[in-house]
Coordinates of C-alpha atoms and ligand atoms in Angstrom, one line a residue:
M1317 CA 186.2 8.4 116.8
S1318 CA 186.2 11.7 115.2
D1319 CA 183.5 14.4 116.0
P1320 CA 181.0 14.8 113.2
S1321 CA 181.4 18.6 113.6
D1322 CA 185.1 18.4 112.7
L1323 CA 183.7 18.9 109.2
V1324 CA 181.1 21.7 108.7
F1325 CA 179.4 23.3 105.7
V1326 CA 177.8 26.8 105.8
A1327 CA 176.1 28.8 103.1
L1328 CA 176.4 32.5 103.4
G1329 CA 174.5 32.9 100.1
G1330 CA 172.8 30.7 97.6
A1331 CA 170.7 28.4 99.9
G1332 CA 167.3 29.8 100.2
E1333 CA 167.7 31.9 97.0
I1334 CA 169.0 31.4 93.5
G1335 CA 172.0 33.7 93.1
M1336 CA 174.8 35.1 95.1
N1337 CA 176.3 31.8 95.9
M1338 CA 178.9 31.8 98.7
Y1339 CA 179.7 28.5 100.6
L1340 CA 182.1 27.6 103.3
Y1341 CA 183.7 24.3 104.4
G1342 CA 185.3 24.3 107.7
H1343 CA 187.6 21.6 109.3
G1344 CA 188.8 21.3 112.8
Q1345 CA 187.3 22.7 116.1
G1346 CA 187.4 26.2 117.7
A1347 CA 190.4 28.3 117.0
K1348 CA 192.0 25.5 114.9
R1349 CA 189.1 25.5 112.4
R1350 CA 190.3 26.4 108.9
W1351 CA 187.8 27.4 106.1
I1352 CA 187.7 27.3 102.4
M1353 CA 185.2 29.4 100.4
V1354 CA 183.5 27.9 97.3
D1355 CA 182.2 30.7 95.0
C1356 CA 181.5 34.4 95.6
G1357 CA 178.7 35.4 93.4
V1358 CA 176.2 38.2 93.0
G1359 CA 172.5 38.5 92.4
F1360 CA 170.7 41.6 90.8
G1361 CA 168.5 44.2 92.4
D1362 CA 164.7 44.4 91.4
M1363 CA 162.2 47.1 91.4
E1364 CA 160.1 45.4 94.0
T1365 CA 162.6 45.0 96.9
S1366 CA 165.8 47.0 95.8
P1367 CA 165.1 49.6 93.3
G1368 CA 168.2 51.1 91.7
I1369 CA 170.5 48.5 93.2
E1370 CA 173.0 47.2 90.6
L1371 CA 174.2 44.1 92.4
V1372 CA 173.4 42.1 95.5
M1373 CA 176.0 40.0 97.4
A1374 CA 175.9 37.8 100.4
D1375 CA 177.6 39.6 103.4
P1376 CA 180.8 37.8 104.2
S1377 CA 181.4 39.3 107.5
F1378 CA 181.3 35.9 109.3
I1379 CA 184.4 34.8 107.5
A1380 CA 185.9 38.2 106.7
E1381 CA 186.2 38.7 110.6
Q1382 CA 188.4 35.5 110.6
S1383 CA 190.0 35.8 107.2
D1384 CA 193.2 34.6 108.6
K1385 CA 191.6 31.2 109.0
L1386 CA 190.4 31.3 105.3
V1387 CA 192.9 29.2 103.5
G1388 CA 191.5 29.3 99.9
I1389 CA 188.7 30.4 97.6
F1390 CA 187.6 28.0 94.9
A1391 CA 185.5 29.2 91.9
T1392 CA 183.5 26.5 90.3
H1393 CA 182.6 28.4 87.0
A1394 CA 182.2 31.8 85.5
H1395 CA 178.7 32.6 86.0
E1396 CA 178.1 36.0 87.8
D1397 CA 176.1 34.3 90.6
H1398 CA 179.4 32.3 91.3
I1399 CA 182.2 34.9 90.8
G1400 CA 180.5 38.2 90.4
G1401 CA 181.4 39.3 94.0
L1402 CA 185.1 38.4 93.9
G1403 CA 186.5 41.7 92.8
R1404 CA 184.4 43.8 95.4
L1405 CA 184.7 41.4 98.3
W1406 CA 188.3 39.9 97.9
P1407 CA 189.8 42.8 100.0
Q1408 CA 187.9 41.4 103.0
L1409 CA 188.8 37.9 102.3
K1410 CA 192.5 38.0 101.1
A1411 CA 192.8 34.3 100.4
P1412 CA 194.2 32.8 97.2
I1413 CA 191.5 32.2 94.5
H1414 CA 191.7 29.0 92.5
A1415 CA 190.0 28.4 89.1
R1416 CA 190.3 26.9 85.8
P1417 CA 191.6 28.9 82.9
F1418 CA 188.4 30.2 81.4
T1419 CA 186.8 31.1 84.8
G1420 CA 190.1 32.6 85.8
L1421 CA 190.1 34.9 82.7
H1422 CA 186.8 36.4 84.0
I1423 CA 187.8 36.6 87.6
R1424 CA 191.1 38.4 86.6
R1425 CA 189.0 41.1 84.9
K1426 CA 186.8 41.5 88.0
L1427 CA 189.8 41.8 90.2
E1428 CA 191.5 44.3 87.9
E1429 CA 188.3 46.4 87.7
A1430 CA 188.1 46.5 91.5
G1431 CA 191.8 47.4 91.7
V1432 CA 192.9 44.1 93.3
D1433 CA 196.2 42.8 92.3
P1434 CA 195.3 39.6 90.2
R1435 CA 198.3 37.7 91.6
C1436 CA 196.0 36.3 94.2
L1437 CA 194.5 34.2 91.4
N1438 CA 195.9 30.8 90.7
I1439 CA 195.0 29.0 87.4
V1440 CA 194.3 25.2 88.0
D1441 CA 194.5 22.5 85.5
V1442 CA 192.2 19.5 85.6
G1443 CA 194.0 16.7 87.6
E1444 CA 196.0 19.2 89.7
T1445 CA 195.4 19.0 93.5
I1446 CA 195.5 22.2 95.5
E1447 CA 196.4 21.8 99.2
A1448 CA 194.8 24.5 101.4
G1449 CA 195.3 23.9 105.1
P1450 CA 193.5 20.5 105.8
F1451 CA 191.8 20.5 102.4
K1452 CA 193.0 19.0 99.2
V1453 CA 190.9 20.2 96.3
R1454 CA 190.6 18.9 92.8
F1455 CA 188.4 20.3 89.9
Q1456 CA 186.3 17.6 88.3
P1457 CA 184.9 18.9 84.9
V1458 CA 181.1 18.9 84.6
T1459 CA 178.7 20.1 81.7
H1460 CA 176.7 23.1 82.4
S1461 CA 175.7 26.2 80.3
I1462 CA 179.2 27.8 80.4
P1463 CA 182.6 26.4 79.5
E1464 CA 184.8 24.8 82.0
A1465 CA 182.4 24.3 84.8
A1466 CA 183.6 22.0 87.5
S1467 CA 182.6 19.9 90.6
L1468 CA 185.1 20.2 93.4
V1469 CA 186.3 17.0 95.1
I1470 CA 187.5 18.0 98.5
D1471 CA 189.5 15.6 100.6
T1472 CA 189.9 16.2 104.3
P1473 CA 191.1 14.3 107.2
S1474 CA 187.4 13.6 108.0
G1475 CA 186.4 12.2 104.6
R1476 CA 185.7 13.3 101.1
I1477 CA 183.2 16.0 100.0
V1478 CA 181.9 16.5 96.5
H1479 CA 180.6 20.0 95.8
T1480 CA 178.8 19.5 92.7
G1481 CA 178.6 23.1 91.5
D1482 CA 176.1 23.9 88.8
F1483 CA 175.8 20.9 86.5
K1484 CA 173.7 19.0 84.1
V1485 CA 174.5 15.5 82.6
D1486 CA 175.0 16.3 78.9
D1487 CA 176.5 13.7 76.5
D1488 CA 177.0 16.1 73.7
P1489 CA 177.7 19.6 75.3
Q1490 CA 179.3 21.1 71.9
I1491 CA 182.1 22.5 73.8
G1492 CA 184.3 20.5 76.3
A1493 CA 184.0 16.9 77.1
P1494 CA 180.7 15.1 77.7
F1495 CA 179.7 14.5 81.3
D1496 CA 181.8 11.7 82.7
L1497 CA 179.7 9.7 85.0
E1498 CA 182.5 7.0 85.0
A1499 CA 184.9 9.6 86.7
F1500 CA 182.2 10.2 89.3
R1501 CA 181.9 6.5 89.9
A1502 CA 185.6 6.3 90.5
I1503 CA 185.4 9.3 92.8
G1504 CA 182.6 7.6 94.6
S1505 CA 184.4 4.3 94.8
K1506 CA 186.9 6.0 97.4
G1507 CA 183.9 6.7 99.7
V1508 CA 182.1 10.1 99.6
Q1509 CA 181.3 11.4 103.1
A1510 CA 179.1 14.3 101.9
M1511 CA 177.7 15.6 98.6
V1512 CA 176.6 19.2 98.4
C1513 CA 174.4 19.5 95.4
D1514 CA 172.7 21.7 92.8
S1515 CA 169.0 22.0 93.5
T1516 CA 167.9 24.3 90.6
N1517 CA 165.9 21.8 88.7
V1518 CA 164.9 19.4 91.3
F1519 CA 161.2 19.9 90.7
L1520 CA 161.6 18.8 87.0
P1521 CA 161.3 15.1 86.2
G1522 CA 163.2 13.2 83.7
H1523 CA 166.6 14.1 82.1
G1524 CA 167.6 17.5 80.9
G1525 CA 168.0 18.1 77.2
S1526 CA 171.4 18.1 75.6
E1527 CA 173.0 21.2 74.1
A1528 CA 173.2 19.2 70.7
E1529 CA 169.4 19.1 70.6
V1530 CA 168.9 22.8 70.0
I1531 CA 171.0 23.0 66.9
R1532 CA 168.6 21.6 64.3
P1533 CA 165.4 23.5 65.5
L1534 CA 167.6 26.6 65.6
T1535 CA 168.9 26.0 62.1
D1536 CA 165.3 25.4 60.8
L1537 CA 164.1 28.6 62.4
I1538 CA 166.8 30.7 61.0
R1539 CA 166.5 29.2 57.5
S1540 CA 162.7 30.0 57.6
A1541 CA 163.4 33.6 58.3
K1542 CA 162.9 36.2 55.5
G1543 CA 164.6 39.3 57.0
A1544 CA 167.3 40.0 59.5
V1545 CA 167.5 37.8 62.4
A1546 CA 168.7 38.6 65.9
A1547 CA 169.3 35.9 68.4
T1548 CA 169.8 36.4 72.1
T1549 CA 171.2 34.1 74.8
F1550 CA 173.4 34.6 77.8
A1551 CA 176.7 35.6 76.4
S1552 CA 178.4 33.0 78.7
N1553 CA 176.7 30.2 77.0
V1554 CA 179.4 29.8 74.5
A1555 CA 178.2 26.5 73.1
R1556 CA 175.0 28.1 72.3
L1557 CA 176.7 31.1 70.6
K1558 CA 178.6 28.5 68.7
S1559 CA 175.3 26.6 67.8
I1560 CA 173.6 29.8 66.8
A1561 CA 176.6 31.0 64.7
T1562 CA 177.0 27.6 63.0
A1563 CA 173.3 27.5 62.2
A1564 CA 173.4 31.1 60.7
N1565 CA 176.6 30.2 58.7
D1566 CA 174.7 27.1 57.3
A1567 CA 171.8 29.4 56.4
G1568 CA 174.2 31.8 54.5
R1569 CA 174.1 34.5 57.0
A1570 CA 177.1 36.7 58.3
I1571 CA 177.4 36.9 62.1
V1572 CA 177.6 40.1 63.9
L1573 CA 178.3 40.2 67.7
V1574 CA 176.3 43.0 69.3
G1575 CA 176.9 44.0 72.8
R1576 CA 180.2 44.3 74.9
A1577 CA 179.5 41.0 76.9
M1578 CA 179.0 39.1 73.6
E1579 CA 182.3 40.3 72.1
R1580 CA 184.2 39.8 75.4
M1581 CA 182.9 36.2 75.8
V1582 CA 183.7 35.2 72.2
S1583 CA 187.1 36.5 72.5
A1584 CA 187.7 34.8 75.9
A1585 CA 186.5 31.5 74.5
V1586 CA 188.8 31.9 71.4
E1587 CA 191.7 33.1 73.7
T1588 CA 191.4 29.9 76.0
G1589 CA 191.2 27.6 73.0
L1590 CA 187.6 26.6 73.7
L1591 CA 186.2 28.1 70.5
R1592 CA 188.2 26.9 67.5
D1593 CA 185.8 26.7 64.7
F1594 CA 183.6 29.7 65.2
P1595 CA 182.4 31.2 61.9
K1596 CA 183.7 34.3 60.6
V1597 CA 182.3 37.5 62.3
I1598 CA 181.8 40.9 60.7
S1599 CA 181.4 44.2 62.5
D1600 CA 178.0 45.9 62.8
Y1601 CA 179.3 48.7 60.6
E1602 CA 180.3 46.2 57.9
A1603 CA 176.8 44.6 58.4
K1604 CA 175.2 47.8 57.2
D1605 CA 176.3 46.9 53.5
V1606 CA 175.0 43.3 53.7
P1607 CA 171.3 42.7 52.8
A1608 CA 169.1 41.9 55.9
E1609 CA 168.4 38.4 54.9
H1610 CA 172.1 37.6 54.9
V1611 CA 172.7 38.9 58.5
L1612 CA 172.3 37.3 61.9
Y1613 CA 173.0 39.5 65.0
L1614 CA 174.0 37.7 68.2
V1615 CA 172.9 40.1 70.8
T1616 CA 173.0 40.6 74.6
G1617 CA 170.0 41.4 76.7
S1618 CA 168.0 38.0 76.8
Q1619 CA 166.8 39.0 80.4
G1620 CA 165.4 42.3 79.2
E1621 CA 168.3 44.2 80.8
G1622 CA 167.6 47.9 80.1
R1623 CA 171.1 48.8 79.0
A1624 CA 171.7 45.8 77.0
A1625 CA 171.9 45.7 73.2
L1626 CA 168.5 44.1 72.7
A1627 CA 166.7 46.8 74.7
R1628 CA 168.4 49.4 72.7
I1629 CA 167.4 47.8 69.5
A1630 CA 163.8 47.4 70.6
S1631 CA 163.6 51.0 71.6
G1632 CA 165.2 52.0 68.4
S1633 CA 168.0 53.7 70.1
H1634 CA 170.9 51.3 69.1
P1635 CA 173.4 53.2 67.1
T1636 CA 173.9 50.7 64.3
V1637 CA 171.2 47.9 64.4
R1638 CA 167.7 48.5 63.2
L1639 CA 165.0 45.8 63.2
G1640 CA 161.5 46.3 61.7
E1641 CA 158.8 44.6 59.6
G1642 CA 159.8 41.2 58.5
D1643 CA 162.7 40.7 60.9
M1644 CA 162.9 38.0 63.6
V1645 CA 164.2 37.9 67.2
I1646 CA 165.0 34.6 68.7
F1647 CA 165.1 34.2 72.5
S1648 CA 167.3 31.2 72.9
S1649 CA 167.0 31.5 76.6
K1650 CA 164.9 31.1 79.6
T1651 CA 163.6 34.2 81.4
I1652 CA 164.9 34.1 85.0
P1653 CA 162.1 34.5 87.6
G1654 CA 161.8 38.2 88.4
N1655 CA 163.0 39.4 84.9
E1656 CA 159.5 38.8 83.2
P1657 CA 158.4 42.4 83.3
G1658 CA 161.6 43.6 81.4
V1659 CA 161.4 40.8 78.8
V1660 CA 157.6 41.4 78.2
K1661 CA 158.3 45.1 77.6
L1662 CA 161.0 44.2 75.1
W1663 CA 158.7 41.8 73.3
N1664 CA 156.0 44.4 73.0
Q1665 CA 158.4 47.0 71.8
L1666 CA 159.7 44.6 69.1
S1667 CA 156.2 43.7 68.3
E1668 CA 155.3 47.3 67.8
R1669 CA 158.1 47.6 65.2
G1670 CA 156.6 44.5 63.3
V1671 CA 159.4 42.3 64.5
H1672 CA 158.3 38.6 64.8
V1673 CA 159.5 37.3 68.2
V1674 CA 160.0 33.7 69.1
D1675 CA 160.9 32.0 72.3
E1676 CA 160.6 28.5 73.7
S1677 CA 156.9 29.3 74.9
S1678 CA 155.8 28.9 71.3
P1679 CA 154.2 25.4 71.4
E1680 CA 156.1 24.0 68.5
L1681 CA 159.4 25.3 70.0
T1682 CA 159.1 24.4 73.7
G1683 CA 162.2 22.7 74.8
R1684 CA 163.7 22.9 71.3
I1685 CA 165.6 26.2 71.1
H1686 CA 166.8 26.3 74.6
V1687 CA 167.9 23.7 77.2
S1688 CA 168.7 24.4 80.9
G1689 CA 172.2 24.1 82.2
H1690 CA 171.0 22.3 85.4
A1691 CA 170.3 18.6 86.4
R1692 CA 166.8 17.5 86.5
K1693 CA 165.6 14.7 88.9
E1694 CA 166.9 11.7 86.9
D1695 CA 170.3 13.4 86.3
L1696 CA 170.5 14.0 90.0
R1697 CA 169.7 10.4 90.6
A1698 CA 172.5 9.2 88.3
L1699 CA 175.0 11.4 90.1
Y1700 CA 173.7 10.1 93.7
E1701 CA 174.0 6.6 92.3
S1702 CA 177.6 7.1 91.0
L1703 CA 178.9 8.9 94.0
K1704 CA 176.9 6.9 96.7
P1705 CA 177.4 9.7 99.3
R1706 CA 177.0 9.0 102.9
I1707 CA 175.0 12.2 103.4
A1708 CA 173.9 15.2 101.3
V1709 CA 173.2 18.8 101.7
P1710 CA 171.3 20.6 98.9
M1711 CA 172.3 24.1 97.8
H1712 CA 171.8 26.5 94.9
G1713 CA 168.0 26.8 95.4
E1714 CA 165.2 28.6 97.1
H1715 CA 164.0 27.2 100.2
R1716 CA 161.4 25.1 98.4
H1717 CA 164.1 23.6 96.3
L1718 CA 166.1 22.6 99.3
V1719 CA 163.2 20.9 100.9
E1720 CA 162.3 19.0 97.8
H1721 CA 165.9 18.1 97.2
S1722 CA 166.2 16.8 100.8
A1723 CA 163.1 14.6 100.4
F1724 CA 164.5 13.3 97.0
A1725 CA 167.9 12.4 98.6
A1726 CA 166.1 10.7 101.4
S1727 CA 164.1 8.6 98.9
L1728 CA 167.5 7.4 97.7
Q1729 CA 168.5 6.5 101.3
V1730 CA 170.9 9.5 101.6
P1731 CA 170.2 11.4 104.7
A1732 CA 169.9 15.2 103.8
I1733 CA 168.7 18.4 105.3
P1734 CA 167.7 21.8 104.1
A1735 CA 170.3 24.1 105.4
P1736 CA 169.3 27.8 104.5
N1737 CA 172.0 30.5 104.6
G1738 CA 173.7 30.9 108.0
T1739 CA 173.0 27.3 109.3
V1740 CA 176.2 25.6 110.3
V1741 CA 175.9 21.8 109.3
A1742 CA 178.1 19.2 110.7
I1743 CA 178.7 16.9 107.8
G1744 CA 181.2 14.5 109.3
G1745 CA 178.7 12.0 110.7
D1746 CA 176.2 9.5 109.4
R1747 CA 173.6 12.2 108.9
P1748 CA 173.8 16.0 108.6
V1749 CA 173.1 18.0 111.8
I1750 CA 172.6 21.7 112.3
V1751 CA 175.0 22.6 115.1
D1752 CA 175.1 26.4 114.9
Q1753 CA 173.9 29.5 113.3
V1754 CA 176.1 32.3 112.1
P1755 CA 175.1 35.9 110.9
T1756 CA 174.3 36.4 107.3
G1757 CA 173.0 39.3 105.4
R1758 CA 173.2 41.1 102.0
L1759 CA 175.5 43.8 100.7
Y1760 CA 174.3 46.1 97.9
L1761 CA 176.3 47.8 95.2
D1762 CA 174.6 51.1 94.7
G1763 CA 176.1 53.0 91.8
D1764 CA 179.8 52.5 92.7
T1765 CA 179.3 52.2 96.4
M1766 CA 178.8 49.2 98.7
I1767 CA 176.0 49.5 101.2
G1768 CA 174.4 47.2 103.7
A1769 CA 171.0 45.9 103.0
M1770 CA 169.9 47.0 106.5
D1771 CA 171.6 50.5 106.3
G1772 CA 168.1 51.9 105.6
V1773 CA 169.2 53.3 102.3
V1774 CA 167.0 51.1 100.2
R1775 CA 164.2 51.2 102.8
S1776 CA 164.0 55.0 102.4
R1777 CA 164.2 54.7 98.6
L1778 CA 161.3 52.2 98.5
K1779 CA 159.2 54.4 100.9
M1780 CA 159.9 57.5 98.9
A1781 CA 159.0 55.5 95.7
R1782 CA 155.7 54.3 97.0
Q1783 CA 154.7 57.2 99.2
G1784 CA 156.5 60.4 97.8
H1785 CA 158.5 62.9 99.7
V1786 CA 157.6 66.2 101.3
V1787 CA 160.3 68.7 102.4
A1788 CA 159.5 71.7 104.7
A1789 CA 162.3 74.3 105.2
L1790 CA 161.8 76.6 108.1
V1791 CA 164.0 79.8 109.1
V1792 CA 163.5 80.9 112.7
D1793 CA 165.2 83.3 115.0
E1794 CA 166.9 82.6 118.3
G1795 CA 163.4 82.6 119.9
G1796 CA 161.9 80.1 117.5
E1797 CA 159.8 82.7 115.7
L1798 CA 159.4 82.1 111.9
L1799 CA 161.4 84.7 110.0
A1800 CA 160.2 83.8 106.6
D1801 CA 157.4 81.7 105.0
P1802 CA 158.0 78.1 105.3
E1803 CA 159.2 76.6 102.0
I1804 CA 157.4 73.5 101.0
R1805 CA 158.2 71.0 98.3
V1806 CA 156.3 67.9 97.4
I1807 CA 158.5 65.5 95.4
G1808 CA 156.7 62.5 93.7
G1809 CA 153.2 63.6 94.6
P1810 CA 150.4 65.7 93.1
S1811 CA 150.3 69.4 93.5
Q1812 CA 146.6 70.0 92.4
S1813 CA 143.4 68.0 92.7
E1814 CA 139.9 69.2 91.8
R1815 CA 138.8 68.0 95.4
W1816 CA 141.3 70.6 96.9
P1817 CA 140.7 74.2 97.6
M1818 CA 144.2 75.1 96.8
P1819 CA 147.5 73.3 95.9
L1820 CA 148.9 70.6 98.2
E1821 CA 152.0 72.8 99.1
A1822 CA 149.7 75.7 100.0
M1823 CA 147.7 73.5 102.4
I1824 CA 150.9 72.1 103.9
Y1825 CA 152.3 75.6 104.2
E1826 CA 149.3 76.8 106.1
A1827 CA 149.2 73.8 108.5
V1828 CA 153.0 74.1 109.2
D1829 CA 152.8 77.9 109.8
E1830 CA 149.8 77.4 112.1
A1831 CA 151.4 74.6 114.1
V1832 CA 154.6 76.3 114.7
E1833 CA 153.0 79.7 115.6
G1834 CA 150.9 77.7 118.1
L1835 CA 153.9 76.3 120.0
P1836 CA 154.5 77.9 123.4
K1837 CA 157.5 80.2 123.5
R1838 CA 159.4 77.9 126.0
R1839 CA 159.0 74.9 123.7
R1840 CA 160.7 76.0 120.6
A1841 CA 163.9 74.1 120.4
D1842 CA 164.9 72.8 116.9
K1843 CA 163.5 69.3 117.7
D1844 CA 160.2 70.7 118.9
I1845 CA 159.7 72.7 115.8
E1846 CA 160.7 69.8 113.6
E1847 CA 158.3 67.4 115.4
V1848 CA 155.3 69.8 115.3
A1849 CA 155.9 70.7 111.7
S1850 CA 156.2 66.9 110.6
R1851 CA 153.1 66.0 112.4
A1852 CA 151.3 69.0 110.6
V1853 CA 152.7 67.9 107.2
R1854 CA 151.6 64.2 107.7
A1855 CA 148.1 65.2 109.0
V1856 CA 147.5 67.3 105.8
C1857 CA 148.9 64.6 103.6
A1858 CA 146.8 61.8 105.2
R1859 CA 143.6 63.8 105.2
R1860 CA 143.8 65.6 101.9
W1861 CA 146.0 63.3 99.7
G1862 CA 145.3 59.9 101.5
K1863 CA 149.1 59.2 101.6
R1864 CA 151.8 58.9 104.3
P1865 CA 154.9 60.4 102.5
V1866 CA 158.4 60.6 103.8
V1867 CA 158.6 64.0 105.5
T1868 CA 161.8 65.9 106.0
V1869 CA 161.7 69.2 108.0
I1870 CA 164.7 71.3 108.0
V1871 CA 165.0 74.0 110.7
T1872 CA 167.5 76.8 110.2
R1873 CA 168.1 79.1 113.2
L1874 CA 169.5 82.5 112.6
E1875 CA 171.4 84.0 115.6
D1876 CA 170.7 87.7 116.5
E1877 CA 173.5 90.1 115.6
Ligands
LIG1267 ZN1 174.5 29.2 89.5
LIG1268 ZN1 175.9 28.4 86.6

C-alpha cells in the first residue's frame, strides 16, 4: 500500500490570507520527491503594516533552494494575486510556466518587464495534458471574474487532485463558456483523491450572482444619468467591461478607456479573440468634443489606488478627464478589505466636486451592479457533489475562511483540514494529515528593490512614521573631546511647544553636550559616546515631547595632525 505522504500539498502563500497565492504539490519521498507550483501571486502593501511597499510576495525559499526538483509552474488565471510574482521570482524557480493564452499574455509581459526570457512560458490549450515529472496536468475551464480562469486536474501515481483555482458557478458569464458542472462530474467519476478549493466566499450562503444579472441595472443606471458617466471596475473583469460598454452604447454614449491597465486589458482581450463585439472606443482627446451626456469613461482605480485614473479625476489632476456637477461615477466593484480608506477619500473628493457617486451599497443597487467572482456555499456544495473528492484542503482564504470551509466540507462527509502557509499536508490517504512544517515568509518590492519582510527595513520605517526620528552628529578629537557644537535634527517631530522653554533641538543639544562632557576621559570610545548621547536624546524626548523616536547618533573622530 502506498504511503499517504507520497502526495503532499503545501501553501507558501494564500492560505491564511487573501492574496499572494503560491501552492506546491509534491509527489514521492525524500530526495525523489518532485514538485509543481500552482500560481505565484502578489499582495499589496498597506499603510498600517507596510507603508510605501509596492508589492508583497510569498517567500519561495523553500522551493527555490531545491529548484532542480520543481518540474513545472501552472498559472490558473491572470489575476495579480495569482501571477503577479512570476516576473520577479522566476529567476529563483527556473521551471517551465504553463498557462492558457489570455493568462499567458499577461505573464509574458511580466517576464519581459523583469528581464526574463519568455521562452520559459508554454501556452496550453484546453484538453491538452502537460506531463511534468510524475504529474499530468490538464486545465479545466471555470467561470470567475477574468477570462480563461481554470481549475487544474492533476493526475499522479497516487491519485487525482483537483485544484479549483478561483471560481464561481456562472451559467451566463458573458465571456467564455458557462460553468460546466457536467465536466466536473466526469472528472469526479474517475475518482478524485483530493480537492483543494477556493474559500473566499465560504461565509456567504446561497448561490453567487451571474455576470449577466448586472447588465440591466447598469443599463438603467447609465440611462438615468444626465451628465458624463465614469464607471470603474477591475480592468481584468473583461466581461464587466463589455457589459458596461454595451450598456453605454445602448444609452447612446461613446466609450472612452481611461488608464493604462484598462487599455491594455481590452487590447489583450481583443488580441486573444475573447472580446469580439466590443463597442467602438474613442480617445479621451476625441471625447473633449463630445457633449458630456454622450460619453462614458471606463476608468481604472476602483480600489482607490492613488496613481490610478479615478484618483486623478477625483483630485482634478487628470490631464484630459474632468468631472463635476451633474456627472456620475459608478463603482461596479467591491472594495477589497483594507482599501476602504482610499475609496472613501475618492468618494469624498468626487462628492465635493458635485459628482453623484453610486456603488452597490446604495440599497436599491445592492447585489445588482456588481457580482463576486467567487463561489458561495451552495456553489461550493455543487462542486463537492460533482467531484465527490475523498478529502479536501481549503485554500485562498484567511484563517477563519479555512476553518469555516473545513467544517463545511466535513458536513458533506469530506474530511478536510485548515492548512495555513507552511504546513505540509499528506493528501494521499483517507484524511488529510499535517506531516511537516516548512519555512515561509514574505518578500517586499520596495521601489524597484526586493527586500525581506524581516530585514528590518519596514520595521524602521514604521517606527519612524509613528515616533519620528532624531539625528545627533558629533565631531570629537582623538581623546573624545567635542570639537564643535553637536548638530541636532528632529525629523517628523515638533520643534516648538508653548510648554517648552526652548526648541526641542536646543534641549537635546544641551543634554547631549552635558552627557558627553560628563564622560570620564578613559571611556570615550566611539561606542561609549554614541551610547551616552543616545540615552540623553531619548531621555529629553521622553520627558519633554512624550515620544520615543528613532535615534541616530553619528560620531566623527578627527585625528590629530
Ligand atoms: Zn485570487
Ligand atoms: Zn481570481
